[in-house]
PDB file of C-alpha atoms in Angstrom:
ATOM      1  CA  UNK A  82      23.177 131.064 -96.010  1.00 85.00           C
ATOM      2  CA  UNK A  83      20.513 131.429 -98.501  1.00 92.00           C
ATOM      3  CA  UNK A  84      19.807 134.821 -99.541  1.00 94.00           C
ATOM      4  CA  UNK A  85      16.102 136.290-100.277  1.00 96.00           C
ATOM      5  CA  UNK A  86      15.025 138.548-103.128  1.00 95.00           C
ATOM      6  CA  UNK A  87      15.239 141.288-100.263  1.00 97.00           C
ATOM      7  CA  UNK A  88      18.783 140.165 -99.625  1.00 96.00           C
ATOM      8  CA  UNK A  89      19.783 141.105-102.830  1.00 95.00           C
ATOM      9  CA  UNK A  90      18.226 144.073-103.259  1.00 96.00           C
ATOM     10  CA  UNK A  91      20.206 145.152-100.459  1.00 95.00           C
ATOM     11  CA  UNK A  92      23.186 143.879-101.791  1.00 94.00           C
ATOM     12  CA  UNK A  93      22.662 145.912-104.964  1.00 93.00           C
ATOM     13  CA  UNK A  94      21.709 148.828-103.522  1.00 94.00           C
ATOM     14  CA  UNK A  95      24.327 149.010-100.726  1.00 92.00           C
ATOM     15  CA  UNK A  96      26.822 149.488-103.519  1.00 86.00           C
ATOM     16  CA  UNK A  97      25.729 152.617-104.750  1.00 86.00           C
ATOM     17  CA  UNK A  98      25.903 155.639-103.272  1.00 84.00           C
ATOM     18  CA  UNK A  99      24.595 156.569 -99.625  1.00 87.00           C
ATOM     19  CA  UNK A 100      21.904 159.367 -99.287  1.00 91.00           C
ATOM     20  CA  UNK A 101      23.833 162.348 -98.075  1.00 92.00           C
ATOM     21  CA  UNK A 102      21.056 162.301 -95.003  1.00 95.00           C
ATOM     22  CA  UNK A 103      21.939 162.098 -91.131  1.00 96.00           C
ATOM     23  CA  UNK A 104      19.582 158.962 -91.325  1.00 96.00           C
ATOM     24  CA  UNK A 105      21.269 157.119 -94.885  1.00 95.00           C
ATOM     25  CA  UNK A 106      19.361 153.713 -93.611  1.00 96.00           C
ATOM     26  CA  UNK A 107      16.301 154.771 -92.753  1.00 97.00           C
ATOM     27  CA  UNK A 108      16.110 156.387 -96.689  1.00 97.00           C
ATOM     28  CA  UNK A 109      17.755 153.254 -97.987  1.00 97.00           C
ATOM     29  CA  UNK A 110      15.172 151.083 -96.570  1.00 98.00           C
ATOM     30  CA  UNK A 111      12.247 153.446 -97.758  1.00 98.00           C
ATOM     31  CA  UNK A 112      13.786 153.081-101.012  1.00 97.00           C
ATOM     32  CA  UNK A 113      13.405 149.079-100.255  1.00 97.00           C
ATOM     33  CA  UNK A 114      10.080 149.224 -99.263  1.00 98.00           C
ATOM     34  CA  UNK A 115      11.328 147.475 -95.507  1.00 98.00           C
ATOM     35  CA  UNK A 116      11.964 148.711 -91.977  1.00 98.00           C
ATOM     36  CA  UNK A 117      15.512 150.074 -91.117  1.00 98.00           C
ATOM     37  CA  UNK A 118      15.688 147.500 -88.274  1.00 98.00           C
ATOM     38  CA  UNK A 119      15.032 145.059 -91.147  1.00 98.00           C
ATOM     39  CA  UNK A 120      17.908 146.171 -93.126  1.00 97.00           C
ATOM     40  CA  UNK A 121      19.939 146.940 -90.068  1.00 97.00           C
ATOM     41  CA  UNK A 122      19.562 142.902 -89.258  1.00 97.00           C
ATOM     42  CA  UNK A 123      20.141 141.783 -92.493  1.00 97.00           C
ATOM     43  CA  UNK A 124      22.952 143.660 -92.981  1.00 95.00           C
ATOM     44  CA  UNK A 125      24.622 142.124 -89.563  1.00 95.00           C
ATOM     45  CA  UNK A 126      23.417 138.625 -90.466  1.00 96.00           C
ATOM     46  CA  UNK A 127      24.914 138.500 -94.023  1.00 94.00           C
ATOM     47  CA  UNK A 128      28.165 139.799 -92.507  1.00 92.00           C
ATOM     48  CA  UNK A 129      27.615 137.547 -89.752  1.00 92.00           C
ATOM     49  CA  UNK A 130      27.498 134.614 -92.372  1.00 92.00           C
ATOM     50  CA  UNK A 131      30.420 136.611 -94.110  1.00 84.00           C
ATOM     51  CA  UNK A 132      28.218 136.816 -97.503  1.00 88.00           C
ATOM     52  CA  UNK A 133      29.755 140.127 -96.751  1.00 87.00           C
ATOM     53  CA  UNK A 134      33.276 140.968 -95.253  1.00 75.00           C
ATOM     54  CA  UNK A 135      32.858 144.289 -94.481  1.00 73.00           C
ATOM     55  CA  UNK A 136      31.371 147.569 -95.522  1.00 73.00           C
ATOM     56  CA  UNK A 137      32.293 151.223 -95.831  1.00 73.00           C
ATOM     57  CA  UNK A 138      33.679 153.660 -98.162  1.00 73.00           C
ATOM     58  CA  UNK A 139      36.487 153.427-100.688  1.00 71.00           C
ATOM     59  CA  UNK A 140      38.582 156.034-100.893  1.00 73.00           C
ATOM     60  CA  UNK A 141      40.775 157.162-104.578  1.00 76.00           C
ATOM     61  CA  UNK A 142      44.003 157.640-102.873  1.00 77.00           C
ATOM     62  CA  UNK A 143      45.412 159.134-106.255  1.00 80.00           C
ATOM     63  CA  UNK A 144      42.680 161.520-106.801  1.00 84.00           C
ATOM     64  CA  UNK A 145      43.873 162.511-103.147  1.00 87.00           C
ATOM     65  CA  UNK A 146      47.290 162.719-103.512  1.00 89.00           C
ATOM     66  CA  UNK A 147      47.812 159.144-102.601  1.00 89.00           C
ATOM     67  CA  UNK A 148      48.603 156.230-104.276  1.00 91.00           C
ATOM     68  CA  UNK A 149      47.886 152.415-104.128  1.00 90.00           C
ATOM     69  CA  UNK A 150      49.844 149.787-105.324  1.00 94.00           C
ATOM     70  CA  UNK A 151      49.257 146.145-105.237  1.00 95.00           C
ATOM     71  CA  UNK A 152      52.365 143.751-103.674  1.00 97.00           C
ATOM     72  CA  UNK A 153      53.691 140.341-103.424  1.00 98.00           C
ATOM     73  CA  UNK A 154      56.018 138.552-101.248  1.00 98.00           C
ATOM     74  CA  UNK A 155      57.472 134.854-101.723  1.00 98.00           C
ATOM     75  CA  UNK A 156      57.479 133.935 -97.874  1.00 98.00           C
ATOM     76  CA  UNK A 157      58.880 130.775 -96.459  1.00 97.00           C
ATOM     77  CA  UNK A 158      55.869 128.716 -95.455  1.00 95.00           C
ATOM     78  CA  UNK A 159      57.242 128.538 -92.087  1.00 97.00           C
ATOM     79  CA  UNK A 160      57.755 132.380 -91.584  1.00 97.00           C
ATOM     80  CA  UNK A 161      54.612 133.373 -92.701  1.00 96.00           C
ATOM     81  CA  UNK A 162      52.691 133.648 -89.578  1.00 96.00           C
ATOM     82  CA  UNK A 163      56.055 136.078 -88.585  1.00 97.00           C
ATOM     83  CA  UNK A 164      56.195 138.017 -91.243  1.00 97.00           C
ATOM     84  CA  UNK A 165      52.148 138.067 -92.220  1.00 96.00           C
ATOM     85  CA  UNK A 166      52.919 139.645 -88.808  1.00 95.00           C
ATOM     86  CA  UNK A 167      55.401 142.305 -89.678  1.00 97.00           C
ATOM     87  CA  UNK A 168      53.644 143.605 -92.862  1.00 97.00           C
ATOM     88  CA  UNK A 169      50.125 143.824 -91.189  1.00 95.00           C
ATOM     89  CA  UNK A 170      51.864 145.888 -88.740  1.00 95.00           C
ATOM     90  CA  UNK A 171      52.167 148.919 -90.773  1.00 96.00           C
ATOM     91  CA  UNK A 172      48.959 151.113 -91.258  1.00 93.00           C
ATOM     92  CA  UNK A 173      49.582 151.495 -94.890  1.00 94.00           C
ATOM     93  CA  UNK A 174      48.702 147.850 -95.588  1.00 94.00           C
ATOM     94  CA  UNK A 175      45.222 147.661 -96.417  1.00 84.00           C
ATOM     95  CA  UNK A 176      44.684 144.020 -97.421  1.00 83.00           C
ATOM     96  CA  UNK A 177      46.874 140.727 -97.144  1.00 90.00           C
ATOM     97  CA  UNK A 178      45.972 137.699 -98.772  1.00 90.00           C
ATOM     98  CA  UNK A 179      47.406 134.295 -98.594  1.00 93.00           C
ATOM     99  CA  UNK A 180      47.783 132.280-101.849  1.00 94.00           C
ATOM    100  CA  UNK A 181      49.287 128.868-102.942  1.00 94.00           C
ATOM    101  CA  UNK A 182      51.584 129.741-105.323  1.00 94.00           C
ATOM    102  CA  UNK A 183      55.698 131.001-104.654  1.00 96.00           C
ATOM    103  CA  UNK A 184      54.266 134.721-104.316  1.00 97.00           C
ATOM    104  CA  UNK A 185      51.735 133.377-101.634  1.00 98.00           C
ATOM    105  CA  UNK A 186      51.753 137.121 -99.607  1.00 97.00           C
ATOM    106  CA  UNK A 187      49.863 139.257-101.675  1.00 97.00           C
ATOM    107  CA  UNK A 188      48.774 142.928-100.323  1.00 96.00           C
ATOM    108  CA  UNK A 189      47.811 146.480-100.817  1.00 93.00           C
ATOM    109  CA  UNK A 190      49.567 148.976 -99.961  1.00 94.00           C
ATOM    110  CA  UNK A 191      47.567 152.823 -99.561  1.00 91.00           C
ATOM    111  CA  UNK A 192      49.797 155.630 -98.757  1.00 93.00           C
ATOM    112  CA  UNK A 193      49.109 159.291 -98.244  1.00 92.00           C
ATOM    113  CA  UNK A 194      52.092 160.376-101.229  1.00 94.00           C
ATOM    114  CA  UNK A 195      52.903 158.324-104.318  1.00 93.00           C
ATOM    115  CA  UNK A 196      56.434 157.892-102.552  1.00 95.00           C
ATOM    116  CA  UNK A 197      55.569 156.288 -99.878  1.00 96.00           C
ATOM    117  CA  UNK A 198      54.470 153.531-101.359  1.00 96.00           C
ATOM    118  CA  UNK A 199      58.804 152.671-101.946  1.00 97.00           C
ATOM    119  CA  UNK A 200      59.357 154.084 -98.398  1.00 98.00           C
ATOM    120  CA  UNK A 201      56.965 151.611 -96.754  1.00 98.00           C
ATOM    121  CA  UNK A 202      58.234 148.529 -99.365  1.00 98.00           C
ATOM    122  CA  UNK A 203      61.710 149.434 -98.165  1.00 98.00           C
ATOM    123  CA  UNK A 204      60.705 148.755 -94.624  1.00 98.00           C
ATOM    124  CA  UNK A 205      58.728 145.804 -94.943  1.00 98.00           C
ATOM    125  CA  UNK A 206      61.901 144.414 -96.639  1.00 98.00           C
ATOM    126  CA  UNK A 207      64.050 145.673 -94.303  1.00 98.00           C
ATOM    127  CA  UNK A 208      62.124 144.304 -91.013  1.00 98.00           C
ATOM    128  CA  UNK A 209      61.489 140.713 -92.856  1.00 98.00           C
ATOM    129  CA  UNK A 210      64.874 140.414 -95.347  1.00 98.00           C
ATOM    130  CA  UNK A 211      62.289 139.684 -97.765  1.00 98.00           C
ATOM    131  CA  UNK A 212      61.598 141.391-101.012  1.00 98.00           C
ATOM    132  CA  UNK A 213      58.288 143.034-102.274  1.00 98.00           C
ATOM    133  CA  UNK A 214      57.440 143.071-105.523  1.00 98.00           C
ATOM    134  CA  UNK A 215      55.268 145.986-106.393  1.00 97.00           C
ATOM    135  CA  UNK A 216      52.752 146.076-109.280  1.00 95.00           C
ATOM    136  CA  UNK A 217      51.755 149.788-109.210  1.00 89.00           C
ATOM    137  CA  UNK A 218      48.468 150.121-111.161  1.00 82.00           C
ATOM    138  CA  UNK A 219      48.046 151.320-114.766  1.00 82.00           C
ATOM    139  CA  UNK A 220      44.833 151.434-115.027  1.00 79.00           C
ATOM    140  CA  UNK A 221      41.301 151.630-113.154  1.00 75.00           C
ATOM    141  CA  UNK A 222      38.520 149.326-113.487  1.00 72.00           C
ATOM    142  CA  UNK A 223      35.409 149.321-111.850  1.00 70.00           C
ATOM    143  CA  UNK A 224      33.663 146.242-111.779  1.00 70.00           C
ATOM    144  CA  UNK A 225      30.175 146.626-111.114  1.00 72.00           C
ATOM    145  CA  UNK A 226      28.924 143.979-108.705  1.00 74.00           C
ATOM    146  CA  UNK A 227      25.660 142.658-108.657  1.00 83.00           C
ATOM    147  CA  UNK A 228      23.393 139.429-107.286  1.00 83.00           C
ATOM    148  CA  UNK A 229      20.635 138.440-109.688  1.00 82.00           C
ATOM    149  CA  UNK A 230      17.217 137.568-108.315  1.00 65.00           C
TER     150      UNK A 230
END
């Protein structure tokens, strides 16, 4: 899919922060100069043509009381449907990602208390006899996305 100039500036602005409105698309189109419809149907067609994989908020679990903490698994190739199974399985997981390399299981883990990010590795190894490697974060980054014109 090729995107437009008006692509783009959606892309960029979608990124920022939503008007605080009952209507946040309607202003965000305003802002755009375009219809909401128009940015409405963008926005489904560039997920559509997964330019975009989904959208919605993100949430500091920490600043909550939470934590995150990023994990990897060495799976046997032929258990990984199994045990991609198993791990997506708990509501805690928030992303999984397949890679070529002996960790090829890579996930997130976001729990509601910085301990529960052990208590829900424990399980995961206890329900696939397969250990998790946790790589609890040390420090934030934000990395500013955004498609040139």
């Amino acid at each position: 899919m090729k995107l437009d100039d008006t692509d783009r500036a959606i892309l960029n602005r979608m990124q920022d922060d939503l008007p605080l409105t009952s209507h946040p698309y309607t202003a965000i189109a305003e802002e755009l100069g375009i219809a909401e419809s128009d940015l409405l149907t963008r926005l489904a067609r560039m997920k559509d043509a997964r330019v975009i994989t989904r959208f919605g908020p993100f949430f500091d679990a920490a600043a909550m009381g939470g934590a995150f903490c990023l994990c990897a698994m060495a799976v046997p190739s032929q258990d990984f449907e199994n045990v991609l199974t198993k791990v997506n399985a708990h509501p805690e997981v928030a992303h999984n990602y397949e890679r070529t390399h002996r960790l090829n299981m890579w996930f997130v883990l976001a729990t509601e208390t910085p301990e529960g990010i052990a208590t829900t590795a424990e399980a995961i190894e206890r329900e696939t006899g397969i250990a998790v490697l946790q790589f609890p974060k040390l420090q934030e980054f934000f990395i500013g996305f955004r498609v040139a014109a």
